[in-house]
Amino acid sequence: MPMKTPRFIQIYQDNAQVVQQELVQGLASNPAHGGATTSPKFLYDALGSRLFEAITELPEYYPTRTEAAIFRTHGDAMARQMPKGATLIDLGAGNCGKAASLFDRFAPARYVAVDISVDFLRGALECLQRQYPALDMVGVGLDFSRTLELPPEAGANDGSPRLLFYPGSSIGNFTPDEALVFLRQAHAACGPVPGSGLLIGVDLVKDTAELEAAYDDALGVTAAFNRNLLLHINRLAGSDFALADWSHVALYNTAHSRIEMHLQSRRAVTVTWPGGHRAFVAGERMHTENSYKWTVEGFADLLQQAGFATPSVWTDAQTTGQGRFAVLWAPAQTP
Ligand SMILES: C[S@@+](CC[C@H](N)C(=O)[O-])C[C@H]1O[C@@H](n2cnc3c(N)ncnc32)[C@H](O)[C@@H]1O
């Protein structure tokens, strides 16, 4: 059988001016309004995506390993609930490795990989197509924090059920209110075909020391990932952040059940960009990422508020007794 070629639909890069405006607005926010902030999506340029891949191999970073173990242990049970001949839509696909590890069990009819980090996604998808030459593959460069409207090439109206896949606890980057909005959009994106639904990985509330180590590893890879954001912003917004002026901070905010990543200025600095500037005092922080931790009950409730049916849940508690991470299958309609 001849090898198929992945198709690419690039939506995100069309909005370069909007991206610049969003960045500058977050950078200019003053301390009375919570201080400078940037969206975690800006952590992912091609280098950011590679650094994230390295993070997943660190001894301190338990989420990827724990989630993979849940798929290994419970993959067959999951597969029995998944729709057959589905369009598998991987939200924030990264290197596409997690979805690919499920192809044999889930046997999708088409694979749609969605990511904001377009160059990295292209490389990953072209490589994956060589391993699965007969599978129809589509790459979509999309910022789904703006909209989860997928292009028709992602299988709309072809009559196949949709299996939305959102692993890695990326949902934790949204506040609970934003997560509900996102899940409502995911529910709509499942479409009307029976059997469609969302398979999602969620990181669970746990001990502060384990959480903080996972986001501030001894090798400093997470620090590099966070600081690389400045190089990415300099390219997107034309700013002049100097790497040497900023250090990585990760702390668990117990009141909000979230890990916060910040960049903290090592001295007083003024950062400029075309048409604006922002002074930071020594020690001032710029908030770069939240990673909310959930309870299984709280997240199952959120899914149902978003319109999904009662989810099936698998956690590592079933094998290790620890309950660090959960994978939930939420059918779009009550079966
Ligand atoms: C934490 S990584 C997870 C990667 C992979 N799915 C995994 O579980 O290992 C988050 C992924 O989502 C992508 N991403 C982050 N924000 C995004 C957005 N607003 N729109 C589209 N993709 C986004 C990143 O580029 C990255 O590949």
CSV table of C-alpha atoms and ligand atoms in Angstrom, one decimal:
chain,number,residue,atom,x,y,z
A,1,MET,CA,0.0,0.0,0.0
A,2,PRO,CA,1.5,3.5,-0.9
A,3,MET,CA,2.4,5.7,2.0
A,4,LYS,CA,-0.1,8.5,2.7
A,5,THR,CA,1.2,12.0,3.2
A,6,PRO,CA,0.0,14.0,6.3
A,7,ARG,CA,-2.0,17.1,5.4
A,8,PHE,CA,-1.5,20.3,7.4
A,9,ILE,CA,-3.9,23.0,8.1
A,10,GLN,CA,-2.3,26.1,9.7
A,11,ILE,CA,-4.8,28.4,11.5
A,12,TYR,CA,-2.7,29.8,14.4
A,13,GLN,CA,0.1,31.6,12.6
A,14,ASP,CA,-2.4,33.7,10.6
A,15,ASN,CA,-3.1,35.8,13.7
A,16,ALA,CA,0.5,37.1,14.4
A,17,GLN,CA,-0.8,40.6,15.2
A,18,VAL,CA,-3.4,39.3,17.7
A,19,VAL,CA,-0.7,37.2,19.3
A,20,GLN,CA,1.6,40.3,19.7
A,21,GLN,CA,-1.3,42.3,21.2
A,22,GLU,CA,-2.1,39.5,23.7
A,23,LEU,CA,1.5,39.2,24.8
A,24,VAL,CA,2.0,42.9,25.3
A,25,GLN,CA,-1.2,43.3,27.3
A,26,GLY,CA,-0.1,40.6,29.7
A,27,LEU,CA,3.4,42.0,30.1
A,28,ALA,CA,2.2,45.5,30.7
A,29,SER,CA,-0.2,44.5,33.5
A,30,ASN,CA,0.9,46.3,36.7
A,31,PRO,CA,1.2,44.8,40.2
A,32,ALA,CA,-2.2,46.2,41.3
A,33,HIS,CA,-3.8,43.9,38.7
A,34,GLY,CA,-1.8,40.8,39.6
A,35,GLY,CA,1.4,41.7,37.8
A,36,ALA,CA,2.9,40.7,34.5
A,37,THR,CA,1.6,37.4,33.1
A,38,THR,CA,1.9,35.3,30.0
A,39,SER,CA,-0.1,32.4,28.8
A,40,PRO,CA,1.5,29.0,29.1
A,41,LYS,CA,0.9,28.4,25.4
A,42,PHE,CA,3.9,30.7,24.8
A,43,LEU,CA,6.2,28.1,26.5
A,44,TYR,CA,5.9,26.0,23.3
A,45,ASP,CA,8.1,27.0,20.4
A,46,ALA,CA,10.1,24.3,18.7
A,47,LEU,CA,12.8,24.4,21.4
A,48,GLY,CA,10.1,24.6,24.2
A,49,SER,CA,8.5,21.4,22.8
A,50,ARG,CA,11.9,19.6,22.8
A,51,LEU,CA,12.5,20.8,26.4
A,52,PHE,CA,9.1,19.5,27.4
A,53,GLU,CA,10.0,16.1,25.9
A,54,ALA,CA,13.1,16.1,28.1
A,55,ILE,CA,11.0,17.0,31.1
A,56,THR,CA,8.9,13.9,30.6
A,57,GLU,CA,12.0,11.8,31.1
A,58,LEU,CA,13.1,13.4,34.4
A,59,PRO,CA,13.0,11.3,37.6
A,60,GLU,CA,11.0,14.0,39.4
A,61,TYR,CA,8.3,14.4,36.6
A,62,TYR,CA,5.9,11.6,37.6
A,63,PRO,CA,2.8,12.6,35.4
A,64,THR,CA,4.0,11.2,32.0
A,65,ARG,CA,5.3,7.9,33.5
A,66,THR,CA,2.2,7.5,35.7
A,67,GLU,CA,-0.2,8.2,32.9
A,68,ALA,CA,1.7,5.8,30.6
A,69,ALA,CA,1.4,3.1,33.2
A,70,ILE,CA,-2.3,3.6,33.5
A,71,PHE,CA,-2.6,3.2,29.7
A,72,ARG,CA,-0.5,0.0,29.8
A,73,THR,CA,-2.5,-1.5,32.6
A,74,HIS,CA,-6.0,-0.5,31.5
A,75,GLY,CA,-5.6,0.1,27.8
A,76,ASP,CA,-7.6,-3.0,26.9
A,77,ALA,CA,-10.5,-2.0,29.2
A,78,MET,CA,-10.4,1.5,27.7
A,79,ALA,CA,-10.4,0.1,24.2
A,80,ARG,CA,-13.6,-1.8,24.8
A,81,GLN,CA,-15.4,1.6,25.5
A,82,MET,CA,-13.8,3.6,22.7
A,83,PRO,CA,-15.8,4.1,19.4
A,84,LYS,CA,-14.7,1.9,16.5
A,85,GLY,CA,-13.4,3.5,13.3
A,86,ALA,CA,-13.1,6.9,15.1
A,87,THR,CA,-11.4,10.1,14.1
A,88,LEU,CA,-8.8,10.4,16.9
A,89,ILE,CA,-8.3,14.1,17.7
A,90,ASP,CA,-5.2,14.7,19.8
A,91,LEU,CA,-5.4,18.0,21.5
A,92,GLY,CA,-1.9,19.4,22.2
A,93,ALA,CA,-0.3,16.4,20.5
A,94,GLY,CA,3.3,17.4,21.1
A,95,ASN,CA,5.5,14.6,19.7
A,96,CYS,CA,2.3,12.5,19.1
A,97,GLY,CA,3.9,9.6,21.1
A,98,LYS,CA,1.0,9.1,23.5
A,99,ALA,CA,-1.7,8.8,20.8
A,100,ALA,CA,0.6,6.6,18.7
A,101,SER,CA,1.0,4.2,21.7
A,102,LEU,CA,-2.8,3.6,21.5
A,103,PHE,CA,-3.2,3.1,17.8
A,104,ASP,CA,-3.0,-0.6,17.9
A,105,ARG,CA,-5.6,-0.9,20.6
A,106,PHE,CA,-8.0,1.8,19.5
A,107,ALA,CA,-7.6,1.3,15.7
A,108,PRO,CA,-8.7,4.8,14.6
A,109,ALA,CA,-9.7,5.5,11.0
A,110,ARG,CA,-8.0,8.8,11.0
A,111,TYR,CA,-5.5,10.7,13.3
A,112,VAL,CA,-5.8,14.5,13.7
A,113,ALA,CA,-3.0,16.1,15.7
A,114,VAL,CA,-3.7,19.6,17.0
A,115,ASP,CA,-0.9,21.8,18.4
A,116,ILE,CA,0.2,25.4,18.6
A,117,SER,CA,3.8,24.4,18.2
A,118,VAL,CA,3.5,23.9,14.4
A,119,ASP,CA,7.1,23.2,13.3
A,120,PHE,CA,7.5,20.6,16.0
A,121,LEU,CA,4.2,19.0,15.1
A,122,ARG,CA,5.0,18.8,11.4
A,123,GLY,CA,8.2,16.9,12.2
A,124,ALA,CA,6.5,14.5,14.6
A,125,LEU,CA,3.6,13.8,12.2
A,126,GLU,CA,5.9,13.1,9.2
A,127,CYS,CA,7.9,10.7,11.3
A,128,LEU,CA,4.7,9.0,12.6
A,129,GLN,CA,3.3,8.6,9.0
A,130,ARG,CA,6.3,6.5,8.1
A,131,GLN,CA,5.5,4.1,11.0
A,132,TYR,CA,1.8,4.0,10.0
A,133,PRO,CA,1.8,4.5,6.2
A,134,ALA,CA,-1.8,3.6,5.7
A,135,LEU,CA,-3.4,5.8,8.4
A,136,ASP,CA,-5.0,9.0,7.3
A,137,MET,CA,-3.2,11.8,9.2
A,138,VAL,CA,-4.0,15.5,9.5
A,139,GLY,CA,-2.0,18.2,11.4
A,140,VAL,CA,-3.8,21.3,12.6
A,141,GLY,CA,-1.8,24.3,13.8
A,142,LEU,CA,-4.4,25.9,16.2
A,143,ASP,CA,-4.5,27.9,19.4
A,144,PHE,CA,-7.3,26.1,21.1
A,145,SER,CA,-7.3,28.6,24.0
A,146,ARG,CA,-9.1,30.9,21.6
A,147,THR,CA,-11.4,28.4,19.9
A,148,LEU,CA,-11.7,24.6,19.5
A,149,GLU,CA,-13.4,25.0,16.2
A,150,LEU,CA,-11.8,22.3,14.0
A,151,PRO,CA,-11.4,22.6,10.2
A,152,PRO,CA,-13.5,20.2,8.1
A,153,GLU,CA,-10.3,18.3,7.2
A,154,ALA,CA,-10.5,17.1,10.8
A,155,GLY,CA,-13.3,14.8,9.8
A,156,ALA,CA,-16.4,17.0,10.4
A,157,ASN,CA,-19.5,15.5,8.7
A,158,ASP,CA,-17.8,12.3,7.5
A,159,GLY,CA,-20.1,10.3,9.8
A,160,SER,CA,-17.2,8.8,11.9
A,161,PRO,CA,-17.4,9.1,15.7
A,162,ARG,CA,-14.9,11.4,17.3
A,163,LEU,CA,-12.5,10.4,20.0
A,164,LEU,CA,-11.0,13.6,21.5
A,165,PHE,CA,-7.8,12.8,23.3
A,166,TYR,CA,-6.4,15.4,25.8
A,167,PRO,CA,-3.6,13.7,27.9
A,168,GLY,CA,-0.8,15.0,30.1
A,169,SER,CA,-3.1,17.0,32.4
A,170,SER,CA,-2.8,19.9,30.1
A,171,ILE,CA,-6.3,20.8,31.2
A,172,GLY,CA,-4.6,21.9,34.4
A,173,ASN,CA,-3.2,25.0,32.6
A,174,PHE,CA,-6.8,26.4,32.6
A,175,THR,CA,-8.4,27.9,35.7
A,176,PRO,CA,-11.5,25.8,36.8
A,177,ASP,CA,-13.8,28.4,35.0
A,178,GLU,CA,-11.7,28.3,31.8
A,179,ALA,CA,-11.6,24.5,32.0
A,180,LEU,CA,-15.3,24.4,32.0
A,181,VAL,CA,-15.5,26.6,29.0
A,182,PHE,CA,-12.9,24.5,27.2
A,183,LEU,CA,-14.7,21.2,28.1
A,184,ARG,CA,-18.0,22.6,26.8
A,185,GLN,CA,-16.2,23.3,23.5
A,186,ALA,CA,-14.8,19.8,23.5
A,187,HIS,CA,-18.2,18.4,24.1
A,188,ALA,CA,-19.5,20.4,21.1
A,189,ALA,CA,-16.5,19.2,19.0
A,190,CYS,CA,-17.5,15.6,19.7
A,191,GLY,CA,-20.4,16.2,17.3
A,192,PRO,CA,-23.6,14.2,17.0
A,193,VAL,CA,-22.3,10.7,16.0
A,194,PRO,CA,-23.1,8.2,18.8
A,195,GLY,CA,-20.1,6.7,20.6
A,196,SER,CA,-18.0,10.0,20.5
A,197,GLY,CA,-16.4,11.3,23.6
A,198,LEU,CA,-13.3,12.6,25.4
A,199,LEU,CA,-10.4,10.6,26.9
A,200,ILE,CA,-8.5,12.9,29.2
A,201,GLY,CA,-5.6,12.7,31.6
A,202,VAL,CA,-5.8,14.7,34.9
A,203,ASP,CA,-3.2,15.2,37.6
A,204,LEU,CA,-4.4,14.7,41.1
A,205,VAL,CA,-3.9,16.7,44.3
A,206,LYS,CA,-0.9,15.4,46.3
A,207,ASP,CA,2.0,16.2,48.6
A,208,THR,CA,3.5,19.6,48.1
A,209,ALA,CA,7.1,18.4,48.1
A,210,GLU,CA,6.5,15.9,45.3
A,211,LEU,CA,4.6,18.5,43.2
A,212,GLU,CA,7.2,21.2,43.6
A,213,ALA,CA,10.1,18.8,42.7
A,214,ALA,CA,8.2,17.8,39.6
A,215,TYR,CA,8.2,21.5,38.4
A,216,ASP,CA,11.7,22.4,39.7
A,217,ASP,CA,14.0,19.5,38.9
A,218,ALA,CA,17.6,19.1,40.0
A,219,LEU,CA,19.0,19.2,36.5
A,220,GLY,CA,17.3,22.5,35.7
A,221,VAL,CA,15.4,21.4,32.6
A,222,THR,CA,12.1,22.9,33.8
A,223,ALA,CA,14.0,26.1,34.5
A,224,ALA,CA,15.3,26.1,31.0
A,225,PHE,CA,11.8,25.4,29.6
A,226,ASN,CA,10.4,28.3,31.6
A,227,ARG,CA,13.2,30.7,30.7
A,228,ASN,CA,13.0,29.8,27.0
A,229,LEU,CA,9.7,31.5,27.1
A,230,LEU,CA,11.6,34.8,27.1
A,231,LEU,CA,13.4,34.0,23.8
A,232,HIS,CA,10.1,33.0,22.3
A,233,ILE,CA,8.4,36.2,23.5
A,234,ASN,CA,11.3,38.3,22.2
A,235,ARG,CA,10.7,36.8,18.7
A,236,LEU,CA,6.9,37.2,18.8
A,237,ALA,CA,6.6,40.6,20.4
A,238,GLY,CA,10.0,42.2,19.5
A,239,SER,CA,10.9,42.6,23.2
A,240,ASP,CA,14.4,42.6,24.7
A,241,PHE,CA,14.2,40.2,27.7
A,242,ALA,CA,17.8,39.2,28.7
A,243,LEU,CA,17.9,35.6,29.9
A,244,ALA,CA,20.5,36.4,32.6
A,245,ASP,CA,18.1,38.7,34.4
A,246,TRP,CA,15.5,36.0,35.2
A,247,SER,CA,15.3,32.9,37.4
A,248,HIS,CA,12.7,30.1,37.5
A,249,VAL,CA,10.3,29.8,40.4
A,250,ALA,CA,7.8,26.9,41.0
A,251,LEU,CA,5.6,26.8,44.0
A,252,TYR,CA,2.4,25.0,45.1
A,253,ASN,CA,-0.5,27.3,45.9
A,254,THR,CA,-2.5,25.2,48.3
A,255,ALA,CA,-5.5,27.5,48.4
A,256,HIS,CA,-6.0,27.1,44.6
A,257,SER,CA,-4.6,23.6,44.3
A,258,ARG,CA,-2.2,24.7,41.6
A,259,ILE,CA,1.4,24.7,40.8
A,260,GLU,CA,2.5,28.1,39.7
A,261,MET,CA,5.5,28.8,37.6
A,262,HIS,CA,7.0,32.3,37.6
A,263,LEU,CA,10.0,34.1,36.2
A,264,GLN,CA,11.6,36.3,38.9
A,265,SER,CA,13.8,39.3,38.0
A,266,ARG,CA,17.3,39.0,39.5
A,267,ARG,CA,17.7,42.8,39.5
A,268,ALA,CA,15.8,45.9,38.5
A,269,VAL,CA,15.2,45.8,34.8
A,270,THR,CA,13.3,47.6,32.1
A,271,VAL,CA,12.1,45.6,29.2
A,272,THR,CA,11.1,47.3,26.0
A,273,TRP,CA,9.2,46.3,22.9
A,274,PRO,CA,8.0,48.3,19.9
A,275,GLY,CA,5.7,51.0,21.3
A,276,GLY,CA,6.1,50.1,24.9
A,277,HIS,CA,8.2,49.2,28.0
A,278,ARG,CA,7.8,47.7,31.5
A,279,ALA,CA,10.0,48.3,34.5
A,280,PHE,CA,10.4,45.4,36.9
A,281,VAL,CA,11.9,45.9,40.4
A,282,ALA,CA,14.4,43.3,41.7
A,283,GLY,CA,12.6,40.2,42.8
A,284,GLU,CA,9.4,41.0,40.9
A,285,ARG,CA,7.7,38.0,39.3
A,286,MET,CA,6.0,37.3,36.0
A,287,HIS,CA,3.4,34.5,36.2
A,288,THR,CA,4.0,32.1,33.3
A,289,GLU,CA,2.0,28.9,34.0
A,290,ASN,CA,-0.6,27.4,36.3
A,291,SER,CA,-1.1,23.6,36.6
A,292,TYR,CA,-4.2,22.9,38.6
A,293,LYS,CA,-4.5,19.6,40.5
A,294,TRP,CA,-7.9,18.0,40.8
A,295,THR,CA,-9.7,15.3,42.8
A,296,VAL,CA,-11.3,12.6,40.7
A,297,GLU,CA,-14.8,13.6,42.1
A,298,GLY,CA,-14.2,17.3,41.3
A,299,PHE,CA,-13.1,16.6,37.7
A,300,ALA,CA,-15.9,14.1,37.0
A,301,ASP,CA,-18.4,16.7,38.2
A,302,LEU,CA,-16.8,19.3,35.9
A,303,LEU,CA,-17.1,17.0,32.9
A,304,GLN,CA,-20.8,16.5,33.6
A,305,GLN,CA,-21.3,20.2,34.0
A,306,ALA,CA,-19.8,20.5,30.5
A,307,GLY,CA,-22.5,18.2,29.1
A,308,PHE,CA,-20.7,14.8,29.2
A,309,ALA,CA,-22.2,11.6,30.5
A,310,THR,CA,-20.9,10.0,33.7
A,311,PRO,CA,-17.2,9.2,33.0
A,312,SER,CA,-15.3,5.9,33.5
A,313,VAL,CA,-12.1,6.4,35.6
A,314,TRP,CA,-8.8,4.6,35.8
A,315,THR,CA,-6.0,5.7,38.2
A,316,ASP,CA,-2.7,4.3,39.4
A,317,ALA,CA,-4.4,3.8,42.8
A,318,GLN,CA,-5.7,0.6,41.3
A,319,THR,CA,-2.2,-0.8,40.9
A,320,THR,CA,0.1,1.3,43.1
A,321,GLY,CA,-2.4,2.4,45.8
A,322,GLN,CA,-1.1,6.0,45.3
A,323,GLY,CA,-3.7,7.7,43.1
A,324,ARG,CA,-1.3,10.3,41.6
A,325,PHE,CA,-3.0,10.6,38.2
A,326,ALA,CA,-6.3,9.7,36.6
A,327,VAL,CA,-7.5,9.0,33.0
A,328,LEU,CA,-11.2,9.5,32.4
A,329,TRP,CA,-13.4,8.5,29.5
A,330,ALA,CA,-16.3,10.8,29.2
A,331,PRO,CA,-18.9,9.8,26.5
A,332,ALA,CA,-20.5,12.8,24.8
A,333,GLN,CA,-24.0,11.3,25.1
A,334,THR,CA,-25.4,8.8,27.6
A,335,PRO,CA,-24.9,5.4,26.0
B,1,LIG,C1,2.1,19.6,28.5
B,1,LIG,S1,2.4,19.4,26.8
B,1,LIG,C2,1.6,17.8,26.4
B,1,LIG,C3,2.1,17.1,25.2
B,1,LIG,C4,1.6,15.7,25.0
B,1,LIG,N1,0.2,15.7,24.7
B,1,LIG,C5,1.8,14.9,26.3
B,1,LIG,O1,0.8,14.6,27.0
B,1,LIG,O2,3.0,14.5,26.6
B,1,LIG,C6,1.1,20.5,26.1
B,1,LIG,C7,1.0,20.5,24.6
B,1,LIG,O3,-0.1,21.3,24.2
B,1,LIG,C8,0.4,22.3,23.3
B,1,LIG,N2,-0.4,23.5,23.6
B,1,LIG,C9,-0.3,24.3,24.6
B,1,LIG,N3,-1.2,25.3,24.6
B,1,LIG,C10,-1.8,25.2,23.4
B,1,LIG,C11,-2.9,25.9,22.8
B,1,LIG,N4,-3.4,27.0,23.4
B,1,LIG,N5,-3.4,25.5,21.6
B,1,LIG,C12,-2.8,24.3,21.0
B,1,LIG,N6,-1.9,23.6,21.6
B,1,LIG,C13,-1.4,24.0,22.8
B,1,LIG,C14,1.8,22.4,23.5
B,1,LIG,O4,2.5,22.9,22.3
B,1,LIG,C15,2.3,21.0,23.9
B,1,LIG,O5,2.6,20.2,22.8
